[in-house]
Tab-separated table of C-alpha atoms in Angstrom:
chain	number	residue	atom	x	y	z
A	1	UNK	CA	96.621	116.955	108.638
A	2	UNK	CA	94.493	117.483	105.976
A	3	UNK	CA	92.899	114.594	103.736
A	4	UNK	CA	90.948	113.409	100.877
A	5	UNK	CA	90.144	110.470	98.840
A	6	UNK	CA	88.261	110.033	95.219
A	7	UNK	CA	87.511	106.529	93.162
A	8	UNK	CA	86.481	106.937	89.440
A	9	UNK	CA	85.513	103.514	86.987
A	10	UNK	CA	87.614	104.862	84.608
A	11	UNK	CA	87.209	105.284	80.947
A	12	UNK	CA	86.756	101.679	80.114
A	13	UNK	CA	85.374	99.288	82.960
A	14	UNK	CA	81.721	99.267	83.179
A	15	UNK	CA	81.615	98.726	86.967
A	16	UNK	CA	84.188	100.575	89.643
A	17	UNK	CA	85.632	97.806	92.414
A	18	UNK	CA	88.129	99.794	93.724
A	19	UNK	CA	87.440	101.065	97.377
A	20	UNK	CA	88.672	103.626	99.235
A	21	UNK	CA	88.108	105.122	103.019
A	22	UNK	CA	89.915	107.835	105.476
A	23	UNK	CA	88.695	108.352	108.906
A	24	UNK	CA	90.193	109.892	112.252
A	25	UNK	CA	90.374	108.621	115.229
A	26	UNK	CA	90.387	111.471	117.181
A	27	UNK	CA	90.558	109.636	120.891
A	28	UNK	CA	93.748	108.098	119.977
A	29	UNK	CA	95.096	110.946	117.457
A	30	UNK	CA	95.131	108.848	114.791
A	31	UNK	CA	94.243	109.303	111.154
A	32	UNK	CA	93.922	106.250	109.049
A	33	UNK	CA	93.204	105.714	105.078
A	34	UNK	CA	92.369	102.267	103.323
A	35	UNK	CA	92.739	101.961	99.523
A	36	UNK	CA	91.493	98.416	98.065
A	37	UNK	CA	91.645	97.031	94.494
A	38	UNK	CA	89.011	94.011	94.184
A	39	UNK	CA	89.135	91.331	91.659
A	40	UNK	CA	86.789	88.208	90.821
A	41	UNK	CA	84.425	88.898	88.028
A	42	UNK	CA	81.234	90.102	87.991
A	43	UNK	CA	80.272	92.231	90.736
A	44	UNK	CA	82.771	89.736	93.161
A	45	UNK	CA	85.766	92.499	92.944
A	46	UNK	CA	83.472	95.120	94.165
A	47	UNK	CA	81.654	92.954	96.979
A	48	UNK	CA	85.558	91.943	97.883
A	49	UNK	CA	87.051	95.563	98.008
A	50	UNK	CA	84.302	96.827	99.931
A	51	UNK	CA	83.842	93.997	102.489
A	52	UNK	CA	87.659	94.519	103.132
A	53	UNK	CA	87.325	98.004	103.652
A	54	UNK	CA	84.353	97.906	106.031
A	55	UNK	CA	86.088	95.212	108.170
A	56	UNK	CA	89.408	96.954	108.150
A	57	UNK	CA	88.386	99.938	109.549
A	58	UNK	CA	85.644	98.629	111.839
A	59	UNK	CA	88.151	96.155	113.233
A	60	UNK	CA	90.958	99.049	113.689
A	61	UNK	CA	88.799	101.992	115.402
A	62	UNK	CA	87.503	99.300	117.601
A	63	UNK	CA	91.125	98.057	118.410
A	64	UNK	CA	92.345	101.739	118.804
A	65	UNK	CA	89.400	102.897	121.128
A	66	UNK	CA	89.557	100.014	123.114
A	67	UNK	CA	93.174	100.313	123.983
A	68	UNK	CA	94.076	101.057	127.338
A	69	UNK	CA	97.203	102.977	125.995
A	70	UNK	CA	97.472	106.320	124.971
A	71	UNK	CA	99.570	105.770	122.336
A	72	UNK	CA	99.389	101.519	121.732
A	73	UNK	CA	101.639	100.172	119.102
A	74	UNK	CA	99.978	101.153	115.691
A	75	UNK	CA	101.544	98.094	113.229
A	76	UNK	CA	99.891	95.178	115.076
A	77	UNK	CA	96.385	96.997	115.434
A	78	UNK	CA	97.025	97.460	111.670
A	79	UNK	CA	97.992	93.250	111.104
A	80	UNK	CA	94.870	92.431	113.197
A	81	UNK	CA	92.688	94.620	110.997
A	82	UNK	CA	94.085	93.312	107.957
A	83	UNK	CA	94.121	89.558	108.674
A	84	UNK	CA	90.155	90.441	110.144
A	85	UNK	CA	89.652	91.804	106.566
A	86	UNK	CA	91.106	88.760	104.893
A	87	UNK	CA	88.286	86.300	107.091
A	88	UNK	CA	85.708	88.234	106.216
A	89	UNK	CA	86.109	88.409	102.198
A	90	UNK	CA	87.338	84.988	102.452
A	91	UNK	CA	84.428	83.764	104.680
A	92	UNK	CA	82.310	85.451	102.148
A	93	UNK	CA	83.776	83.470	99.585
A	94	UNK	CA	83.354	79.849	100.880
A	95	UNK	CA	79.867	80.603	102.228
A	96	UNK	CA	78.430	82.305	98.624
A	97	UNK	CA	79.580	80.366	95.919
A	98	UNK	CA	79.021	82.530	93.173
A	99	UNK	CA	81.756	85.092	94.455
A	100	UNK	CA	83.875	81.849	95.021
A	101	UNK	CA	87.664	83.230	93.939
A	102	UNK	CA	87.360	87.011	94.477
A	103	UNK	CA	89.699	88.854	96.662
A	104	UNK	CA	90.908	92.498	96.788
A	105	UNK	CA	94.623	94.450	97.494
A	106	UNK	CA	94.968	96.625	100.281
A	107	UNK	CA	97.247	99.274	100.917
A	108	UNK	CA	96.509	101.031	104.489
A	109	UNK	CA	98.080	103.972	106.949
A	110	UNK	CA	97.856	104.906	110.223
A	111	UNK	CA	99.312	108.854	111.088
A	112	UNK	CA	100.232	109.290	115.130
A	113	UNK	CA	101.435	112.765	114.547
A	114	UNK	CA	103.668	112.390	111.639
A	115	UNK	CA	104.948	108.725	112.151
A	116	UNK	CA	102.643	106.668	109.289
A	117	UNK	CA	102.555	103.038	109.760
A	118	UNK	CA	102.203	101.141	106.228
A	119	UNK	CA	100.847	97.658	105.180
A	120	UNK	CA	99.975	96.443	101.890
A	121	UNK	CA	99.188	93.251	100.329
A	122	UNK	CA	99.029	93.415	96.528
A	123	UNK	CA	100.146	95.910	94.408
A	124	UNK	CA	98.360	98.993	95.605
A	125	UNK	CA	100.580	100.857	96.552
A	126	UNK	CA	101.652	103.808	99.008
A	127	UNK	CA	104.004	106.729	97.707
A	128	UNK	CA	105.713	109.622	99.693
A	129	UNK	CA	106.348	112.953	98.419
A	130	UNK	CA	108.286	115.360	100.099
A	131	UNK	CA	111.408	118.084	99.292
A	132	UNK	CA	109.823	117.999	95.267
A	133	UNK	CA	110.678	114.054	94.991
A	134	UNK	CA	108.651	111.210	95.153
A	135	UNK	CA	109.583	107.427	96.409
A	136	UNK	CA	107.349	104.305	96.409
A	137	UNK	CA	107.220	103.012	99.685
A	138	UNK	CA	105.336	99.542	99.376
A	139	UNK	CA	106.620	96.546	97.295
A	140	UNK	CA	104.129	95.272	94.991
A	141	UNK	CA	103.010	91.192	95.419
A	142	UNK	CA	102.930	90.927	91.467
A	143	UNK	CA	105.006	88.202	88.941
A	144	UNK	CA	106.454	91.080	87.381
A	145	UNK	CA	107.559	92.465	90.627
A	146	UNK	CA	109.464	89.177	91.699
A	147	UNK	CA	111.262	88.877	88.038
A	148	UNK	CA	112.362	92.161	88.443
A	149	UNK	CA	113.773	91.555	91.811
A	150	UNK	CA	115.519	88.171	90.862
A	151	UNK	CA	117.184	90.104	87.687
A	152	UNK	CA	115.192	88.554	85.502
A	153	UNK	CA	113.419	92.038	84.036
A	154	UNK	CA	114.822	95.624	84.290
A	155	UNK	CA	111.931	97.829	85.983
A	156	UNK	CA	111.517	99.148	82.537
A	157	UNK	CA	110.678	96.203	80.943
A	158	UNK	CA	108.626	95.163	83.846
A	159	UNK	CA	106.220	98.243	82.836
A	160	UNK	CA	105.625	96.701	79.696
A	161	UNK	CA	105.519	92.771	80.501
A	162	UNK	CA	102.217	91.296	79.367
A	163	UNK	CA	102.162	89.794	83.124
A	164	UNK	CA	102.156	93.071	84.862
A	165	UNK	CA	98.845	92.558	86.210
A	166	UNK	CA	99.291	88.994	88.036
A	167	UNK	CA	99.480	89.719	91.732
A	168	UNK	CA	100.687	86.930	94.057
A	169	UNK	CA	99.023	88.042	97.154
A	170	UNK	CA	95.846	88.893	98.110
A	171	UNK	CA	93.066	89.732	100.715
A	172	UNK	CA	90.188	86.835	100.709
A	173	UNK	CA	91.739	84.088	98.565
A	174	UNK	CA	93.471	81.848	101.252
A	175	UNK	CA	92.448	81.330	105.021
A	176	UNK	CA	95.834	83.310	105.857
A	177	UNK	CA	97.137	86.504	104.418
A	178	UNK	CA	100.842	88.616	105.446
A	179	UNK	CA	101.020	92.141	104.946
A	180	UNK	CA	104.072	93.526	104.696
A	181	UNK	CA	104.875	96.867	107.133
A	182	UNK	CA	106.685	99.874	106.573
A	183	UNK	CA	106.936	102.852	108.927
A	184	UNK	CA	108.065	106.484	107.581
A	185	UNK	CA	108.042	110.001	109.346
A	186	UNK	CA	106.595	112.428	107.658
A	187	UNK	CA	108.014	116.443	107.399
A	188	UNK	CA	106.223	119.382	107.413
A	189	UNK	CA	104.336	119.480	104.374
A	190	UNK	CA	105.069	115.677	102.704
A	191	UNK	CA	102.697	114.344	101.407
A	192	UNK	CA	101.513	110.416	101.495
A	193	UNK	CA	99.576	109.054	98.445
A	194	UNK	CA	97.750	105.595	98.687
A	195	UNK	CA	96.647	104.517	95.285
A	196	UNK	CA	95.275	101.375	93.120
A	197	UNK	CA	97.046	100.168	89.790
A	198	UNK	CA	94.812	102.217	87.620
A	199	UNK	CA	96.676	105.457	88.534
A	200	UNK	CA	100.044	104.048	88.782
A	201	UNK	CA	99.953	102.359	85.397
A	202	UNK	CA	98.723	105.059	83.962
A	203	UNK	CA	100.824	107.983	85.137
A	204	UNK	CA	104.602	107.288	85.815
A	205	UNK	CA	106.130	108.207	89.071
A	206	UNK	CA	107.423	111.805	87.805
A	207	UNK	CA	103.858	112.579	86.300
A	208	UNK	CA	102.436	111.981	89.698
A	209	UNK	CA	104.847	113.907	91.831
A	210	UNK	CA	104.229	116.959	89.355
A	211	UNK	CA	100.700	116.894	90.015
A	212	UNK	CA	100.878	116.098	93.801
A	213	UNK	CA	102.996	119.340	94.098
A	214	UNK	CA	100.832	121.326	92.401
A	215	UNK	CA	98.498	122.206	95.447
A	216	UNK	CA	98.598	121.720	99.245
A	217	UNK	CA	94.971	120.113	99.007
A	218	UNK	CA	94.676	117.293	98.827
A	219	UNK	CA	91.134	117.386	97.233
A	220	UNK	CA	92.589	119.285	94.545
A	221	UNK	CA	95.420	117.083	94.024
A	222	UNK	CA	92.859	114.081	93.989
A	223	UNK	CA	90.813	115.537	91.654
A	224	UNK	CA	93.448	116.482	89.386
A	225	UNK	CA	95.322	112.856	89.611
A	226	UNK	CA	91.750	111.127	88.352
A	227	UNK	CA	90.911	113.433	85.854
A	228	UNK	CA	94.786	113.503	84.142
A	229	UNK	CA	94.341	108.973	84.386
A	230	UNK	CA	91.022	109.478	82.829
A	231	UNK	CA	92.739	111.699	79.906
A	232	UNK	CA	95.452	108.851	79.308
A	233	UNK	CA	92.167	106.663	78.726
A	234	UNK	CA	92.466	104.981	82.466
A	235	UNK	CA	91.760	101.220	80.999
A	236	UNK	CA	90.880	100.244	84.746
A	237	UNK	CA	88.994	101.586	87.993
A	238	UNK	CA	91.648	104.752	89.447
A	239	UNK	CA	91.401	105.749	92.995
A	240	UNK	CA	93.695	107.854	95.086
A	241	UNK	CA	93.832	109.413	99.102
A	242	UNK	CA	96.073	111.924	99.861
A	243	UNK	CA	97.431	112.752	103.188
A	244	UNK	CA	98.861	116.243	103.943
A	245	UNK	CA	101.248	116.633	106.603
């Protein structure tokens, strides 16, 4: 597997609260990659997005490593982490009350080999590209997303809805978060790319698959995904991993 993940402020916000992280776990052949959006004002989105990313992985390399199991079961080591992640921002939250309100999205993977477990909460989201197509594997927890699931907006019109940017789920905000979980097995040479809004409203879903075919690394493809958002005048923070089977 090869890996790589890059976070730009883009061309407009003055402060980047997007966070991203990918690690290995090499006693438990696992390779797992974090991508959070933060929200809250100020500097509360950044605080949020990287407080959820420090617990996440703390709290899943020290599930992993403990395990007993060669191979334990990767999706509730993944919950744990996540709902650990949600305490902490939300602790955070109650206990400082200038940051009172923030919270962050998180979209996460764990590889065993090439079975990825998925989890997302927000609308971060998690693509896979393999045989030259792409397909979105999370479903965003956004206002637009639930119209458009109810019939109420075409996914066209949902790109353009002045509401696109409400989420309806969150890491931090409540005492209690879900993640939803998706599992996918990757092919020789797919590719899995975890990403916040800033690069998915900014490039369509054929503009990314392009450039995510253009190269087999994934620090490449990185730096080429930021650099074409920042060209389209990225209005928010853009950050993308990219997994290589």
């Amino acid at each position: 597997m090869k890996f790589f993940s890059m976070s730009d402020r883009g061309s407009v916000r003055a402060e980047n609260q997007d966070c991203a992280f990918v690690t290995q776990v090499r006693s438990k052949s696992c390779l797992a990659a974090v991508v959070c959006d933060g929200m809250g004002g100020a500097h509360g989105g950044r605080l949020a997005s990287e407080l959820a990313v420090s617990a996440y992985m703390a709290e899943l390399r020290r599930t992993l490593i403990a395990s007993s199991e060669k191979k334990p079961a990767l999706a509730p080591i993944m919950d744990a982490a996540c709902k650990k992640a949600n305490a902490v921002v939300y602790g955070y939250s109650i206990a400082n009350t200038e940051s009172s309100g923030m919270g962050t999205t998180l979209v996460a993977v764990t590889l065993r080999g090439r079975s990825a477990e998925i989890i997302n909460v927000g609308d971060s989201r998690a693509y896979l590209i393999e045989h030259k197509t792409i397909r979105r594997i999370t479903r965003d927890h956004s206002v637009v997303s639930a119209m458009v699931e109810r019939g109420e907006l075409t996914p066209e019109e949902a790109e353009h809805h002045p509401q696109k940017h409400l989420i309806t789920r969150a890491v931090g905000v409540d005492p209690e978060v879900e993640a939803d979980h998706f599992s996918v097995t990757l092919r020789m040479g797919s590719k899995l790319l975890l990403c916040s809004d800033g690069l998915s409203n900014t490039l369509n879903e054929q503009e990314l698959l392009a450039l995510c075919l253009e190269s087999r690394h994934p620090d490449r493809i990185c730096r080429r995904l930021i650099s074409s958002a920042l060209e389209r005048g990225a209005g928010d923070n853009i950050t993308a991993a990219v997994i290589q089977a």
